[in-house]
Amino acid sequence: MSRLSDLRFRATTAFQRRVGNPVLRRLPLQTVLETTGRVSGLPRPTPVGGRRVGNSFWLVSEFGERSQYVRNIKADPRVRVRIRGRWHTGTAHLLPDDDPVARLRSLPRFNSMGVRAFGTDLLTVRVDLDG
């Protein structure tokens, strides 16, 4: 990873961890992806942007496999997603062969702009929702 990409990653994740995520995950209508911590075993809620299509929820990780929630998914793909205030359980799948830039065009515009602007290693994630 280039020095500029590394700096962007550090600055963005520091802001998200300390400011953005603590505020956003408390908003009742904010979409939240909850993974299980791969070391702690505790629930790890992360505000995300994405869209439900049928029984699947689609999102794009801006830092790919460097994202903590992606690392947690690799360790345990069972997740919960809060969509419009309701929790849904499901199984997450990392899709490295999917075109994340094309995928972003079908997701909410505001979040997609941020992911494109700050992201350095985009990765598509699909959550197959239970029932």
PDB file of C-alpha atoms in Angstrom:
ATOM      1  CA  MET A   1       0.000   0.000   0.000  1.00  0.00           C
ATOM      2  CA  SER A   2       1.360   3.411  -0.882  1.00  0.00           C
ATOM      3  CA  ARG A   3       2.233   5.922   1.794  1.00  0.00           C
ATOM      4  CA  LEU A   4      -0.675   8.182   0.767  1.00  0.00           C
ATOM      5  CA  SER A   5      -3.148   5.287   0.885  1.00  0.00           C
ATOM      6  CA  ASP A   6      -1.850   4.273   4.298  1.00  0.00           C
ATOM      7  CA  LEU A   7      -2.225   7.834   5.584  1.00  0.00           C
ATOM      8  CA  ARG A   8      -5.778   8.032   4.195  1.00  0.00           C
ATOM      9  CA  PHE A   9      -6.611   4.683   5.831  1.00  0.00           C
ATOM     10  CA  ARG A  10      -5.265   5.764   9.224  1.00  0.00           C
ATOM     11  CA  ALA A  11      -6.959   9.167   9.188  1.00  0.00           C
ATOM     12  CA  THR A  12     -10.321   7.823   8.024  1.00  0.00           C
ATOM     13  CA  THR A  13     -10.421   4.896  10.445  1.00  0.00           C
ATOM     14  CA  ALA A  14      -9.344   7.090  13.383  1.00  0.00           C
ATOM     15  CA  PHE A  15     -12.175   9.523  12.633  1.00  0.00           C
ATOM     16  CA  GLN A  16     -14.709   6.725  12.156  1.00  0.00           C
ATOM     17  CA  ARG A  17     -13.657   4.906  15.331  1.00  0.00           C
ATOM     18  CA  ARG A  18     -13.619   7.964  17.600  1.00  0.00           C
ATOM     19  CA  VAL A  19     -16.287  10.272  16.141  1.00  0.00           C
ATOM     20  CA  GLY A  20     -18.443   8.932  13.306  1.00  0.00           C
ATOM     21  CA  ASN A  21     -19.303   5.408  14.403  1.00  0.00           C
ATOM     22  CA  PRO A  22     -20.194   6.187  18.061  1.00  0.00           C
ATOM     23  CA  VAL A  23     -22.664   8.851  16.882  1.00  0.00           C
ATOM     24  CA  LEU A  24     -24.108   7.084  13.833  1.00  0.00           C
ATOM     25  CA  ARG A  25     -24.763   3.697  15.424  1.00  0.00           C
ATOM     26  CA  ARG A  26     -27.056   5.388  17.968  1.00  0.00           C
ATOM     27  CA  LEU A  27     -29.316   6.873  15.279  1.00  0.00           C
ATOM     28  CA  PRO A  28     -32.439   4.688  15.108  1.00  0.00           C
ATOM     29  CA  LEU A  29     -32.708   4.562  11.311  1.00  0.00           C
ATOM     30  CA  GLN A  30     -28.975   4.198  10.572  1.00  0.00           C
ATOM     31  CA  THR A  31     -28.131   0.842   9.019  1.00  0.00           C
ATOM     32  CA  VAL A  32     -25.778  -1.082  11.321  1.00  0.00           C
ATOM     33  CA  LEU A  33     -23.806  -4.263  10.652  1.00  0.00           C
ATOM     34  CA  GLU A  34     -23.091  -6.223  13.826  1.00  0.00           C
ATOM     35  CA  THR A  35     -20.284  -8.768  13.694  1.00  0.00           C
ATOM     36  CA  THR A  36     -18.762 -10.861  16.484  1.00  0.00           C
ATOM     37  CA  GLY A  37     -15.297  -9.727  17.546  1.00  0.00           C
ATOM     38  CA  ARG A  38     -12.759 -12.291  16.381  1.00  0.00           C
ATOM     39  CA  VAL A  39     -10.689 -11.941  19.580  1.00  0.00           C
ATOM     40  CA  SER A  40     -13.146 -10.673  22.200  1.00  0.00           C
ATOM     41  CA  GLY A  41     -16.242 -12.571  21.073  1.00  0.00           C
ATOM     42  CA  LEU A  42     -18.268  -9.411  21.805  1.00  0.00           C
ATOM     43  CA  PRO A  43     -20.804  -7.817  19.441  1.00  0.00           C
ATOM     44  CA  ARG A  44     -19.184  -5.152  17.240  1.00  0.00           C
ATOM     45  CA  PRO A  45     -21.710  -2.736  15.677  1.00  0.00           C
ATOM     46  CA  THR A  46     -20.550  -0.754  12.645  1.00  0.00           C
ATOM     47  CA  PRO A  47     -22.661   1.838  10.795  1.00  0.00           C
ATOM     48  CA  VAL A  48     -22.718   0.997   7.094  1.00  0.00           C
ATOM     49  CA  GLY A  49     -24.391   2.127   3.917  1.00  0.00           C
ATOM     50  CA  GLY A  50     -25.984  -0.439   1.716  1.00  0.00           C
ATOM     51  CA  ARG A  51     -29.239  -1.686   0.294  1.00  0.00           C
ATOM     52  CA  ARG A  52     -31.529  -4.617   0.823  1.00  0.00           C
ATOM     53  CA  VAL A  53     -32.447  -6.454  -2.360  1.00  0.00           C
ATOM     54  CA  GLY A  54     -34.881  -9.287  -1.675  1.00  0.00           C
ATOM     55  CA  ASN A  55     -33.369 -11.464   1.063  1.00  0.00           C
ATOM     56  CA  SER A  56     -29.866 -10.056   0.631  1.00  0.00           C
ATOM     57  CA  PHE A  57     -28.197  -6.933   1.971  1.00  0.00           C
ATOM     58  CA  TRP A  58     -25.380  -5.486  -0.154  1.00  0.00           C
ATOM     59  CA  LEU A  59     -22.577  -3.139   0.922  1.00  0.00           C
ATOM     60  CA  VAL A  60     -19.065  -2.193  -0.142  1.00  0.00           C
ATOM     61  CA  SER A  61     -16.206  -2.065   2.347  1.00  0.00           C
ATOM     62  CA  GLU A  62     -13.992   0.946   1.660  1.00  0.00           C
ATOM     63  CA  PHE A  63     -10.814  -0.706   2.986  1.00  0.00           C
ATOM     64  CA  GLY A  64     -11.468  -4.297   1.968  1.00  0.00           C
ATOM     65  CA  GLU A  65      -9.768  -6.879   4.128  1.00  0.00           C
ATOM     66  CA  ARG A  66      -8.166  -4.172   6.290  1.00  0.00           C
ATOM     67  CA  SER A  67     -11.611  -3.262   7.691  1.00  0.00           C
ATOM     68  CA  GLN A  68     -12.135  -4.672  11.158  1.00  0.00           C
ATOM     69  CA  TYR A  69     -15.658  -5.836  10.363  1.00  0.00           C
ATOM     70  CA  VAL A  70     -14.361  -7.730   7.304  1.00  0.00           C
ATOM     71  CA  ARG A  71     -11.749  -9.437   9.485  1.00  0.00           C
ATOM     72  CA  ASN A  72     -14.530 -10.364  11.914  1.00  0.00           C
ATOM     73  CA  ILE A  73     -16.652 -11.746   9.061  1.00  0.00           C
ATOM     74  CA  LYS A  74     -13.734 -13.923   7.930  1.00  0.00           C
ATOM     75  CA  ALA A  75     -13.560 -15.386  11.454  1.00  0.00           C
ATOM     76  CA  ASP A  76     -17.362 -15.775  11.864  1.00  0.00           C
ATOM     77  CA  PRO A  77     -19.692 -14.963   8.955  1.00  0.00           C
ATOM     78  CA  ARG A  78     -22.864 -14.965  11.105  1.00  0.00           C
ATOM     79  CA  VAL A  79     -23.950 -11.329  11.467  1.00  0.00           C
ATOM     80  CA  ARG A  80     -26.914  -9.127  12.280  1.00  0.00           C
ATOM     81  CA  VAL A  81     -28.017  -6.123  10.229  1.00  0.00           C
ATOM     82  CA  ARG A  82     -30.261  -3.342  11.525  1.00  0.00           C
ATOM     83  CA  ILE A  83     -32.302  -2.050   8.605  1.00  0.00           C
ATOM     84  CA  ARG A  84     -34.860   0.717   9.238  1.00  0.00           C
ATOM     85  CA  GLY A  85     -34.775  -0.020  12.965  1.00  0.00           C
ATOM     86  CA  ARG A  86     -35.313  -3.810  12.706  1.00  0.00           C
ATOM     87  CA  TRP A  87     -32.615  -6.417  13.316  1.00  0.00           C
ATOM     88  CA  HIS A  88     -32.143  -9.264  10.838  1.00  0.00           C
ATOM     89  CA  THR A  89     -29.749 -12.208  11.199  1.00  0.00           C
ATOM     90  CA  GLY A  90     -27.797 -13.550   8.264  1.00  0.00           C
ATOM     91  CA  THR A  91     -24.593 -14.903   6.825  1.00  0.00           C
ATOM     92  CA  ALA A  92     -22.059 -12.538   5.254  1.00  0.00           C
ATOM     93  CA  HIS A  93     -20.095 -13.401   2.124  1.00  0.00           C
ATOM     94  CA  LEU A  94     -17.030 -11.549   0.860  1.00  0.00           C
ATOM     95  CA  LEU A  95     -17.135 -11.210  -2.927  1.00  0.00           C
ATOM     96  CA  PRO A  96     -13.681 -10.261  -4.251  1.00  0.00           C
ATOM     97  CA  ASP A  97     -14.729 -11.120  -7.836  1.00  0.00           C
ATOM     98  CA  ASP A  98     -17.645  -8.645  -7.823  1.00  0.00           C
ATOM     99  CA  ASP A  99     -17.035  -5.177  -9.307  1.00  0.00           C
ATOM    100  CA  PRO A 100     -17.359  -2.884  -6.250  1.00  0.00           C
ATOM    101  CA  VAL A 101     -17.426   0.326  -8.309  1.00  0.00           C
ATOM    102  CA  ALA A 102     -20.367  -0.969 -10.354  1.00  0.00           C
ATOM    103  CA  ARG A 103     -21.996  -2.212  -7.142  1.00  0.00           C
ATOM    104  CA  LEU A 104     -21.714   1.249  -5.575  1.00  0.00           C
ATOM    105  CA  ARG A 105     -23.852   2.644  -8.412  1.00  0.00           C
ATOM    106  CA  SER A 106     -26.784   0.555  -7.147  1.00  0.00           C
ATOM    107  CA  LEU A 107     -26.323   1.528  -3.480  1.00  0.00           C
ATOM    108  CA  PRO A 108     -27.381   4.739  -1.673  1.00  0.00           C
ATOM    109  CA  ARG A 109     -25.664   7.679  -3.346  1.00  0.00           C
ATOM    110  CA  PHE A 110     -24.445   9.617  -0.285  1.00  0.00           C
ATOM    111  CA  ASN A 111     -22.630   6.663   1.287  1.00  0.00           C
ATOM    112  CA  SER A 112     -21.287   5.523  -2.074  1.00  0.00           C
ATOM    113  CA  MET A 113     -19.651   8.922  -2.641  1.00  0.00           C
ATOM    114  CA  GLY A 114     -17.840   8.626   0.701  1.00  0.00           C
ATOM    115  CA  VAL A 115     -16.711   5.077   0.029  1.00  0.00           C
ATOM    116  CA  ARG A 116     -15.344   6.089  -3.388  1.00  0.00           C
ATOM    117  CA  ALA A 117     -13.689   9.229  -2.017  1.00  0.00           C
ATOM    118  CA  PHE A 118     -11.938   7.650   0.981  1.00  0.00           C
ATOM    119  CA  GLY A 119     -11.708   3.992   0.024  1.00  0.00           C
ATOM    120  CA  THR A 120      -8.426   2.464  -1.049  1.00  0.00           C
ATOM    121  CA  ASP A 121      -9.295  -1.221  -1.474  1.00  0.00           C
ATOM    122  CA  LEU A 122     -12.990  -1.712  -2.212  1.00  0.00           C
ATOM    123  CA  LEU A 123     -14.615  -5.077  -1.466  1.00  0.00           C
ATOM    124  CA  THR A 124     -18.237  -6.112  -2.021  1.00  0.00           C
ATOM    125  CA  VAL A 125     -20.026  -7.841   0.874  1.00  0.00           C
ATOM    126  CA  ARG A 126     -23.369  -9.639   0.562  1.00  0.00           C
ATOM    127  CA  VAL A 127     -25.360 -10.686   3.616  1.00  0.00           C
ATOM    128  CA  ASP A 128     -27.892 -13.447   2.971  1.00  0.00           C
ATOM    129  CA  LEU A 129     -30.661 -12.700   5.457  1.00  0.00           C
ATOM    130  CA  ASP A 130     -32.451 -15.514   7.265  1.00  0.00           C
ATOM    131  CA  GLY A 131     -36.172 -15.948   6.567  1.00  0.00           C
TER     132      GLY A 131
END
